[in-house]
Amino acid sequence: MSTKSRGWMRKAGVAQESSAQRPEFARKWVVLLCILSFFIGISFTNRMWMMVSNVSNGDTPAESRAKSTTVLAGSESNSVGPADAELQTMGRRSYFMVIGINTSFRGSRRRESIRKTWMPQGEKLEQLEREKGIVIRFVIGHHKLSGGVFNTIIQEEEKVYQDIMRLDHVEAYLDLSAKTKKYFSTAVSLWDAEFYVKVDDDVHVNPAALGMILAGHRNKPRMYIGCMKSGPVLYQKDVKYHEPEYWKFGDAKNNYFRHATGQIYAISRDIATYISENRKILHEYANEDVSLGAWLIGLDVEHVDERRLCCSTPPDCRWKALGGITCAATFDWNCSGICLADQRMADVHESCGENTEALLNSRFSQ
């Protein structure tokens, strides 16, 4: 046999040997790909099952996607109260409304006045969450001096009452718009509620009356409920509520667009979710009620002007009660809240407050 022939035979032998090894090599990759496909399929099936379950409960596809995605806005903070640990470990349940009471480090007396009047305490607060799906929390961030006496006071107060929600936010008066975004984002991540309410700690609230108002707007998309106003844009410097970006609202002496007054307002779940998901690009104006109105002005949102959310203090709210109109929120316009709230909250409650059992006995029918 020639040298050329022997060379060809050697090459053929190598080729035959490689061909014999190739099936074994291919089988290993097939097995690995099968295992990988199995785990991908399991992950996809679980996600789809969550969405199908939400839809079967009456959610829209958008709501289903929102529920199957964890909102991380408040993941850094969250000091939570009675029912929250169970929520985080056993899965989300549905709530009717979350009432967040905006407070500050210097607001301890205001918080005490609310606890002694319109906000249930202890077992009744837990019962309210368990039986009515109503969550009430004081909302506060952290002091700029980390580990200082103010943070310690809030921590001790929280241990006693278990009614405070801490935000991953540094408290400052000029950062109320940022705090509002953080509140809604954190609340949405903790409680799957139909409505989210923001109220100041110098406002008297009748929660049962508030619940009845919100119940009338159930199953409606994109609800924005409050006392709507359109005040002047304060372009002058060194005045309260000055708007540094006044030029964005038109010429000097223009009015703002219609928006809810900041003492109290409510938004539905879909709006709160929208704020949470877009919080990084929502612009913050000097006044938080204006900021919220700005975030919603370009959306298909229903503005509900509800005057029972802005009654004046006695005798106004008392006269209305005698006439069959129960005020859901009461404050003094000239003080943007109840003047001397820590001293007068009890008197306002005495004149215009609900019966102590009204909230637990109320039925907010679907």
Tab-separated table of C-alpha atoms in Angstrom:
chain	number	residue	atom	x	y	z
A	1	MET	CA	0.000	0.000	0.000
A	2	SER	CA	1.317	3.433	-0.878
A	3	THR	CA	2.330	6.044	1.668
A	4	LYS	CA	-0.489	8.250	0.402
A	5	SER	CA	-3.021	5.447	0.970
A	6	ARG	CA	-1.757	4.746	4.488
A	7	GLY	CA	-2.028	8.466	5.306
A	8	TRP	CA	-5.594	8.510	4.065
A	9	MET	CA	-6.443	5.458	6.169
A	10	ARG	CA	-4.956	7.072	9.283
A	11	LYS	CA	-7.086	10.178	8.705
A	12	ALA	CA	-10.170	8.025	8.171
A	13	GLY	CA	-9.453	6.211	11.427
A	14	VAL	CA	-9.273	9.493	13.328
A	15	ALA	CA	-12.508	10.606	11.717
A	16	GLN	CA	-14.199	7.327	12.685
A	17	GLU	CA	-12.910	7.657	16.255
A	18	SER	CA	-14.193	11.275	16.522
A	19	SER	CA	-17.548	10.181	15.135
A	20	ALA	CA	-17.787	7.542	17.822
A	21	GLN	CA	-17.096	10.104	20.576
A	22	ARG	CA	-19.493	12.788	19.226
A	23	PRO	CA	-22.789	11.056	20.238
A	24	GLU	CA	-21.602	10.738	23.840
A	25	PHE	CA	-20.633	14.451	23.911
A	26	ALA	CA	-23.996	15.479	22.366
A	27	ARG	CA	-25.979	13.378	24.853
A	28	LYS	CA	-24.434	15.274	27.784
A	29	TRP	CA	-25.504	18.626	26.325
A	30	VAL	CA	-29.021	17.326	25.647
A	31	VAL	CA	-29.369	16.270	29.286
A	32	LEU	CA	-28.152	19.654	30.542
A	33	LEU	CA	-30.516	21.543	28.215
A	34	CYS	CA	-33.441	19.397	29.353
A	35	ILE	CA	-32.737	20.161	33.020
A	36	LEU	CA	-32.419	23.890	32.292
A	37	SER	CA	-35.675	23.897	30.300
A	38	PHE	CA	-37.455	22.145	33.160
A	39	PHE	CA	-36.551	24.821	35.712
A	40	ILE	CA	-37.406	27.660	33.307
A	41	GLY	CA	-40.771	26.046	32.702
A	42	ILE	CA	-41.475	25.744	36.436
A	43	SER	CA	-40.650	29.435	36.990
A	44	PHE	CA	-42.885	30.542	34.105
A	45	THR	CA	-45.752	28.323	35.249
A	46	ASN	CA	-45.634	29.689	38.810
A	47	ARG	CA	-45.737	33.281	37.570
A	48	MET	CA	-48.622	32.580	35.212
A	49	TRP	CA	-50.503	30.774	37.984
A	50	MET	CA	-50.200	33.865	40.212
A	51	MET	CA	-51.603	36.062	37.456
A	52	VAL	CA	-54.435	33.610	36.690
A	53	SER	CA	-55.318	33.487	40.399
A	54	ASN	CA	-55.486	37.281	40.561
A	55	VAL	CA	-57.669	37.477	37.466
A	56	SER	CA	-60.001	34.862	38.930
A	57	ASN	CA	-60.422	37.171	41.916
A	58	GLY	CA	-61.671	39.923	39.627
A	59	ASP	CA	-58.425	41.790	38.940
A	60	THR	CA	-57.591	43.247	35.565
A	61	PRO	CA	-54.461	41.945	33.797
A	62	ALA	CA	-52.611	45.132	34.816
A	63	GLU	CA	-53.578	44.602	38.458
A	64	SER	CA	-52.518	40.983	38.202
A	65	ARG	CA	-49.082	41.998	36.994
A	66	ALA	CA	-48.831	44.554	39.773
A	67	LYS	CA	-49.724	41.956	42.415
A	68	SER	CA	-47.242	39.422	41.056
A	69	THR	CA	-44.426	41.989	41.266
A	70	THR	CA	-42.994	42.921	44.664
A	71	VAL	CA	-42.942	46.660	45.241
A	72	LEU	CA	-39.612	47.538	46.832
A	73	ALA	CA	-40.257	51.172	47.734
A	74	GLY	CA	-40.347	50.593	51.468
A	75	SER	CA	-38.084	47.587	51.751
A	76	GLU	CA	-35.342	49.567	53.480
A	77	SER	CA	-37.536	50.908	56.262
A	78	ASN	CA	-40.669	49.326	57.480
A	79	SER	CA	-41.114	49.304	61.182
A	80	VAL	CA	-44.571	47.785	61.178
A	81	GLY	CA	-47.424	47.160	63.564
A	82	PRO	CA	-49.774	44.382	64.708
A	83	ALA	CA	-50.824	42.549	61.564
A	84	ASP	CA	-47.886	43.363	59.303
A	85	ALA	CA	-45.562	40.468	60.172
A	86	GLU	CA	-48.290	37.959	59.348
A	87	LEU	CA	-48.870	39.744	56.032
A	88	GLN	CA	-45.214	39.537	55.049
A	89	THR	CA	-44.848	35.868	55.922
A	90	MET	CA	-48.188	34.424	54.826
A	91	GLY	CA	-48.861	36.414	51.660
A	92	ARG	CA	-50.928	39.455	50.838
A	93	ARG	CA	-54.546	39.782	51.884
A	94	SER	CA	-56.979	42.423	50.708
A	95	TYR	CA	-57.670	45.527	52.792
A	96	PHE	CA	-60.281	48.230	52.425
A	97	MET	CA	-58.263	51.347	53.222
A	98	VAL	CA	-54.939	52.429	54.679
A	99	ILE	CA	-54.937	55.715	56.600
A	100	GLY	CA	-51.478	57.221	56.927
A	101	ILE	CA	-51.258	60.066	59.443
A	102	ASN	CA	-48.378	62.325	58.471
A	103	THR	CA	-46.476	63.299	61.609
A	104	SER	CA	-43.110	64.713	62.693
A	105	PHE	CA	-40.588	64.272	65.486
A	106	ARG	CA	-42.049	67.272	67.296
A	107	GLY	CA	-45.595	65.958	66.967
A	108	SER	CA	-45.768	63.701	70.035
A	109	ARG	CA	-48.540	65.751	71.673
A	110	ARG	CA	-50.574	65.716	68.463
A	111	ARG	CA	-50.202	61.944	68.232
A	112	GLU	CA	-51.371	61.570	71.826
A	113	SER	CA	-54.411	63.761	71.148
A	114	ILE	CA	-55.361	61.547	68.194
A	115	ARG	CA	-54.874	58.319	70.166
A	116	LYS	CA	-57.196	59.665	72.855
A	117	THR	CA	-59.917	60.623	70.373
A	118	TRP	CA	-60.529	59.206	66.892
A	119	MET	CA	-57.824	56.521	66.478
A	120	PRO	CA	-58.533	53.080	68.030
A	121	GLN	CA	-55.834	51.617	70.250
A	122	GLY	CA	-54.476	48.196	71.194
A	123	GLU	CA	-56.825	45.299	70.584
A	124	LYS	CA	-59.366	47.528	68.841
A	125	LEU	CA	-56.727	48.624	66.324
A	126	GLU	CA	-55.930	44.993	65.575
A	127	GLN	CA	-59.628	44.134	65.409
A	128	LEU	CA	-60.139	46.967	62.929
A	129	GLU	CA	-57.511	45.498	60.620
A	130	ARG	CA	-58.684	41.927	61.069
A	131	GLU	CA	-62.434	42.451	60.702
A	132	LYS	CA	-62.772	45.632	58.640
A	133	GLY	CA	-59.582	45.656	56.595
A	134	ILE	CA	-58.760	49.172	57.815
A	135	VAL	CA	-55.166	50.035	58.685
A	136	ILE	CA	-54.253	53.242	60.558
A	137	ARG	CA	-50.636	54.261	61.115
A	138	PHE	CA	-48.669	57.359	62.008
A	139	VAL	CA	-46.160	57.892	59.207
A	140	ILE	CA	-42.680	59.232	59.918
A	141	GLY	CA	-39.181	58.912	58.494
A	142	HIS	CA	-35.839	59.257	60.244
A	143	HIS	CA	-34.129	62.218	61.840
A	144	LYS	CA	-31.149	63.710	60.025
A	145	LEU	CA	-29.045	62.941	63.107
A	146	SER	CA	-28.921	59.185	62.950
A	147	GLY	CA	-29.210	57.465	66.308
A	148	GLY	CA	-30.103	60.711	68.065
A	149	VAL	CA	-32.618	61.311	70.822
A	150	PHE	CA	-35.500	61.954	68.391
A	151	ASN	CA	-35.134	58.554	66.729
A	152	THR	CA	-34.918	56.930	70.156
A	153	ILE	CA	-38.138	58.606	71.299
A	154	ILE	CA	-40.005	57.384	68.219
A	155	GLN	CA	-38.662	53.853	68.689
A	156	GLU	CA	-39.840	53.769	72.283
A	157	GLU	CA	-43.232	55.176	71.317
A	158	GLU	CA	-43.518	52.535	68.640
A	159	LYS	CA	-42.862	49.728	71.128
A	160	VAL	CA	-45.654	50.993	73.354
A	161	TYR	CA	-48.366	51.656	70.772
A	162	GLN	CA	-47.368	49.635	67.684
A	163	ASP	CA	-49.071	52.164	65.436
A	164	ILE	CA	-46.124	53.812	63.663
A	165	MET	CA	-44.838	53.152	60.158
A	166	ARG	CA	-41.251	54.272	59.596
A	167	LEU	CA	-40.172	55.380	56.142
A	168	ASP	CA	-36.758	55.304	54.540
A	169	HIS	CA	-36.857	59.096	54.417
A	170	VAL	CA	-35.067	61.928	56.209
A	171	GLU	CA	-37.649	64.254	57.754
A	172	ALA	CA	-37.595	67.864	56.522
A	173	TYR	CA	-40.460	70.288	55.947
A	174	LEU	CA	-39.334	71.121	52.417
A	175	ASP	CA	-39.248	67.428	51.496
A	176	LEU	CA	-42.926	66.654	52.076
A	177	SER	CA	-43.449	65.776	48.406
A	178	ALA	CA	-40.704	63.149	48.627
A	179	LYS	CA	-42.226	61.850	51.851
A	180	THR	CA	-45.629	61.560	50.174
A	181	LYS	CA	-44.155	59.437	47.388
A	182	LYS	CA	-42.352	57.278	49.919
A	183	TYR	CA	-45.531	56.839	51.969
A	184	PHE	CA	-47.629	55.619	49.041
A	185	SER	CA	-44.832	53.376	47.763
A	186	THR	CA	-44.298	51.807	51.181
A	187	ALA	CA	-48.018	51.435	51.904
A	188	VAL	CA	-48.618	49.698	48.561
A	189	SER	CA	-45.761	47.290	49.270
A	190	LEU	CA	-47.181	46.387	52.701
A	191	TRP	CA	-50.952	46.388	52.223
A	192	ASP	CA	-52.991	45.552	49.147
A	193	ALA	CA	-55.788	48.055	49.814
A	194	GLU	CA	-58.561	49.525	47.727
A	195	PHE	CA	-57.805	53.048	48.942
A	196	TYR	CA	-54.844	54.867	50.468
A	197	VAL	CA	-55.483	57.977	52.553
A	198	LYS	CA	-53.048	60.661	53.627
A	199	VAL	CA	-54.043	62.919	56.536
A	200	ASP	CA	-52.131	65.445	58.651
A	201	ASP	CA	-51.770	64.964	62.405
A	202	ASP	CA	-53.645	68.195	63.167
A	203	VAL	CA	-56.864	67.071	61.449
A	204	HIS	CA	-59.818	65.383	63.159
A	205	VAL	CA	-61.142	62.362	61.257
A	206	ASN	CA	-64.296	60.292	61.602
A	207	PRO	CA	-63.021	57.024	60.079
A	208	ALA	CA	-66.477	55.451	59.718
A	209	ALA	CA	-67.753	58.460	57.776
A	210	LEU	CA	-64.579	58.408	55.678
A	211	GLY	CA	-65.094	54.711	54.992
A	212	MET	CA	-68.666	55.292	53.832
A	213	ILE	CA	-67.482	57.988	51.414
A	214	LEU	CA	-64.811	55.732	49.922
A	215	ALA	CA	-67.174	52.751	49.769
A	216	GLY	CA	-69.328	54.782	47.388
A	217	HIS	CA	-66.429	54.811	44.913
A	218	ARG	CA	-65.505	51.142	45.042
A	219	ASN	CA	-64.861	49.313	41.775
A	220	LYS	CA	-64.198	52.592	39.961
A	221	PRO	CA	-60.816	53.076	38.292
A	222	ARG	CA	-58.356	55.862	39.136
A	223	MET	CA	-60.154	57.741	41.907
A	224	TYR	CA	-58.708	60.919	43.452
A	225	ILE	CA	-60.912	62.103	46.317
A	226	GLY	CA	-60.572	65.259	48.396
A	227	CYS	CA	-61.596	68.882	48.739
A	228	MET	CA	-60.570	70.245	45.374
A	229	LYS	CA	-59.129	73.752	45.154
A	230	SER	CA	-57.192	75.964	42.771
A	231	GLY	CA	-55.339	78.604	44.749
A	232	PRO	CA	-52.825	81.187	43.534
A	233	VAL	CA	-49.272	80.191	42.708
A	234	LEU	CA	-47.192	82.033	45.293
A	235	TYR	CA	-44.340	83.457	43.297
A	236	GLN	CA	-43.217	85.958	45.966
A	237	LYS	CA	-40.129	84.937	47.917
A	238	ASP	CA	-40.109	84.743	51.711
A	239	VAL	CA	-43.806	83.862	51.972
A	240	LYS	CA	-45.266	80.620	53.288
A	241	TYR	CA	-45.895	78.022	50.562
A	242	HIS	CA	-43.646	79.896	48.118
A	243	GLU	CA	-43.253	77.964	44.860
A	244	PRO	CA	-39.705	78.387	43.460
A	245	GLU	CA	-40.820	76.877	40.150
A	246	TYR	CA	-43.783	79.224	39.796
A	247	TRP	CA	-42.834	80.014	36.195
A	248	LYS	CA	-43.838	76.498	35.143
A	249	PHE	CA	-47.461	77.316	35.938
A	250	GLY	CA	-47.656	80.300	33.607
A	251	ASP	CA	-47.411	84.004	34.220
A	252	ALA	CA	-47.235	85.549	37.688
A	253	LYS	CA	-50.543	85.639	39.580
A	254	ASN	CA	-51.805	82.510	37.824
A	255	ASN	CA	-53.687	79.823	39.757
A	256	TYR	CA	-52.722	76.197	40.135
A	257	PHE	CA	-54.623	73.462	38.319
A	258	ARG	CA	-57.379	71.782	40.345
A	259	HIS	CA	-56.012	69.536	43.093
A	260	ALA	CA	-57.026	68.192	46.512
A	261	THR	CA	-56.109	70.205	49.573
A	262	GLY	CA	-53.243	68.631	51.477
A	263	GLN	CA	-54.904	68.157	54.884
A	264	ILE	CA	-56.560	64.925	53.738
A	265	TYR	CA	-57.143	63.089	50.479
A	266	ALA	CA	-57.566	59.537	49.195
A	267	ILE	CA	-56.432	57.733	46.066
A	268	SER	CA	-57.380	54.321	44.740
A	269	ARG	CA	-55.034	51.347	44.459
A	270	ASP	CA	-54.195	51.835	40.781
A	271	ILE	CA	-53.075	55.433	41.349
A	272	ALA	CA	-50.977	54.491	44.378
A	273	THR	CA	-49.372	51.728	42.333
A	274	TYR	CA	-48.668	54.180	39.514
A	275	ILE	CA	-46.910	56.531	41.965
A	276	SER	CA	-44.891	53.659	43.396
A	277	GLU	CA	-43.760	52.371	40.021
A	278	ASN	CA	-42.870	55.840	38.681
A	279	ARG	CA	-41.600	57.458	41.875
A	280	LYS	CA	-38.091	58.059	40.509
A	281	ILE	CA	-39.301	60.314	37.677
A	282	LEU	CA	-42.219	62.132	39.366
A	283	HIS	CA	-41.193	65.735	39.958
A	284	GLU	CA	-41.418	67.180	43.457
A	285	TYR	CA	-42.757	70.716	43.813
A	286	ALA	CA	-42.504	72.763	46.995
A	287	ASN	CA	-46.049	71.867	48.128
A	288	GLU	CA	-46.933	68.177	48.382
A	289	ASP	CA	-50.612	68.616	47.496
A	290	VAL	CA	-49.568	70.435	44.314
A	291	SER	CA	-47.068	67.677	43.558
A	292	LEU	CA	-49.746	64.993	43.805
A	293	GLY	CA	-52.065	67.015	41.567
A	294	ALA	CA	-49.239	67.446	39.045
A	295	TRP	CA	-48.542	63.718	38.974
A	296	LEU	CA	-52.177	63.037	38.114
A	297	ILE	CA	-53.168	65.995	35.918
A	298	GLY	CA	-52.087	64.274	32.712
A	299	LEU	CA	-53.731	60.943	33.541
A	300	ASP	CA	-57.265	59.709	33.027
A	301	VAL	CA	-58.171	60.233	36.691
A	302	GLU	CA	-61.545	61.110	38.193
A	303	HIS	CA	-61.333	64.089	40.563
A	304	VAL	CA	-64.003	63.887	43.269
A	305	ASP	CA	-64.678	67.125	45.136
A	306	GLU	CA	-65.877	65.823	48.519
A	307	ARG	CA	-66.725	68.677	50.883
A	308	ARG	CA	-67.279	66.357	53.859
A	309	LEU	CA	-63.491	66.074	53.937
A	310	CYS	CA	-63.011	69.748	54.796
A	311	CYS	CA	-65.529	70.789	57.435
A	312	SER	CA	-64.595	73.644	59.735
A	313	THR	CA	-64.290	73.186	63.491
A	314	PRO	CA	-67.251	73.802	65.828
A	315	PRO	CA	-69.781	75.176	65.444
A	316	ASP	CA	-69.673	74.327	61.694
A	317	CYS	CA	-69.207	70.551	61.985
A	318	ARG	CA	-71.706	70.469	64.856
A	319	TRP	CA	-74.415	72.214	62.838
A	320	LYS	CA	-73.840	69.830	59.946
A	321	ALA	CA	-74.100	66.817	62.262
A	322	LEU	CA	-77.430	68.108	63.596
A	323	GLY	CA	-78.550	68.436	59.975
A	324	GLY	CA	-77.691	64.810	59.234
A	325	ILE	CA	-74.299	65.419	57.591
A	326	THR	CA	-71.438	63.662	59.366
A	327	CYS	CA	-68.127	65.312	58.584
A	328	ALA	CA	-65.343	62.895	57.688
A	329	ALA	CA	-62.583	65.436	58.383
A	330	THR	CA	-62.494	68.697	60.333
A	331	PHE	CA	-59.895	71.463	60.560
A	332	ASP	CA	-59.415	75.256	60.523
A	333	TRP	CA	-58.596	76.689	57.114
A	334	ASN	CA	-56.639	79.595	58.574
A	335	CYS	CA	-54.274	77.184	60.345
A	336	SER	CA	-54.188	74.506	57.603
A	337	GLY	CA	-55.263	72.157	60.400
A	338	ILE	CA	-56.908	72.482	63.793
A	339	CYS	CA	-55.392	75.508	65.487
A	340	LEU	CA	-53.551	74.343	68.638
A	341	ALA	CA	-54.497	70.797	67.662
A	342	ASP	CA	-52.915	69.077	70.662
A	343	GLN	CA	-55.084	71.198	72.968
A	344	ARG	CA	-58.316	71.354	70.959
A	345	MET	CA	-58.579	67.865	69.396
A	346	ALA	CA	-60.585	66.550	72.362
A	347	ASP	CA	-63.079	69.426	72.169
A	348	VAL	CA	-63.543	68.963	68.428
A	349	HIS	CA	-64.067	65.242	68.964
A	350	GLU	CA	-66.590	65.929	71.728
A	351	SER	CA	-68.638	68.175	69.441
A	352	CYS	CA	-68.258	66.463	66.062
A	353	GLY	CA	-66.790	62.996	66.625
A	354	GLU	CA	-68.427	59.665	65.923
A	355	ASN	CA	-69.573	57.269	68.600
A	356	THR	CA	-66.620	55.237	69.863
A	357	GLU	CA	-68.068	52.014	68.430
A	358	ALA	CA	-69.212	53.504	65.117
A	359	LEU	CA	-66.204	52.292	63.155
A	360	LEU	CA	-66.254	48.700	64.400
A	361	ASN	CA	-70.012	48.500	63.859
A	362	SER	CA	-69.943	49.969	60.333
A	363	ARG	CA	-70.380	47.828	57.255
A	364	PHE	CA	-68.679	48.996	54.085
A	365	SER	CA	-70.555	46.778	51.648
A	366	GLN	CA	-69.045	45.940	48.275
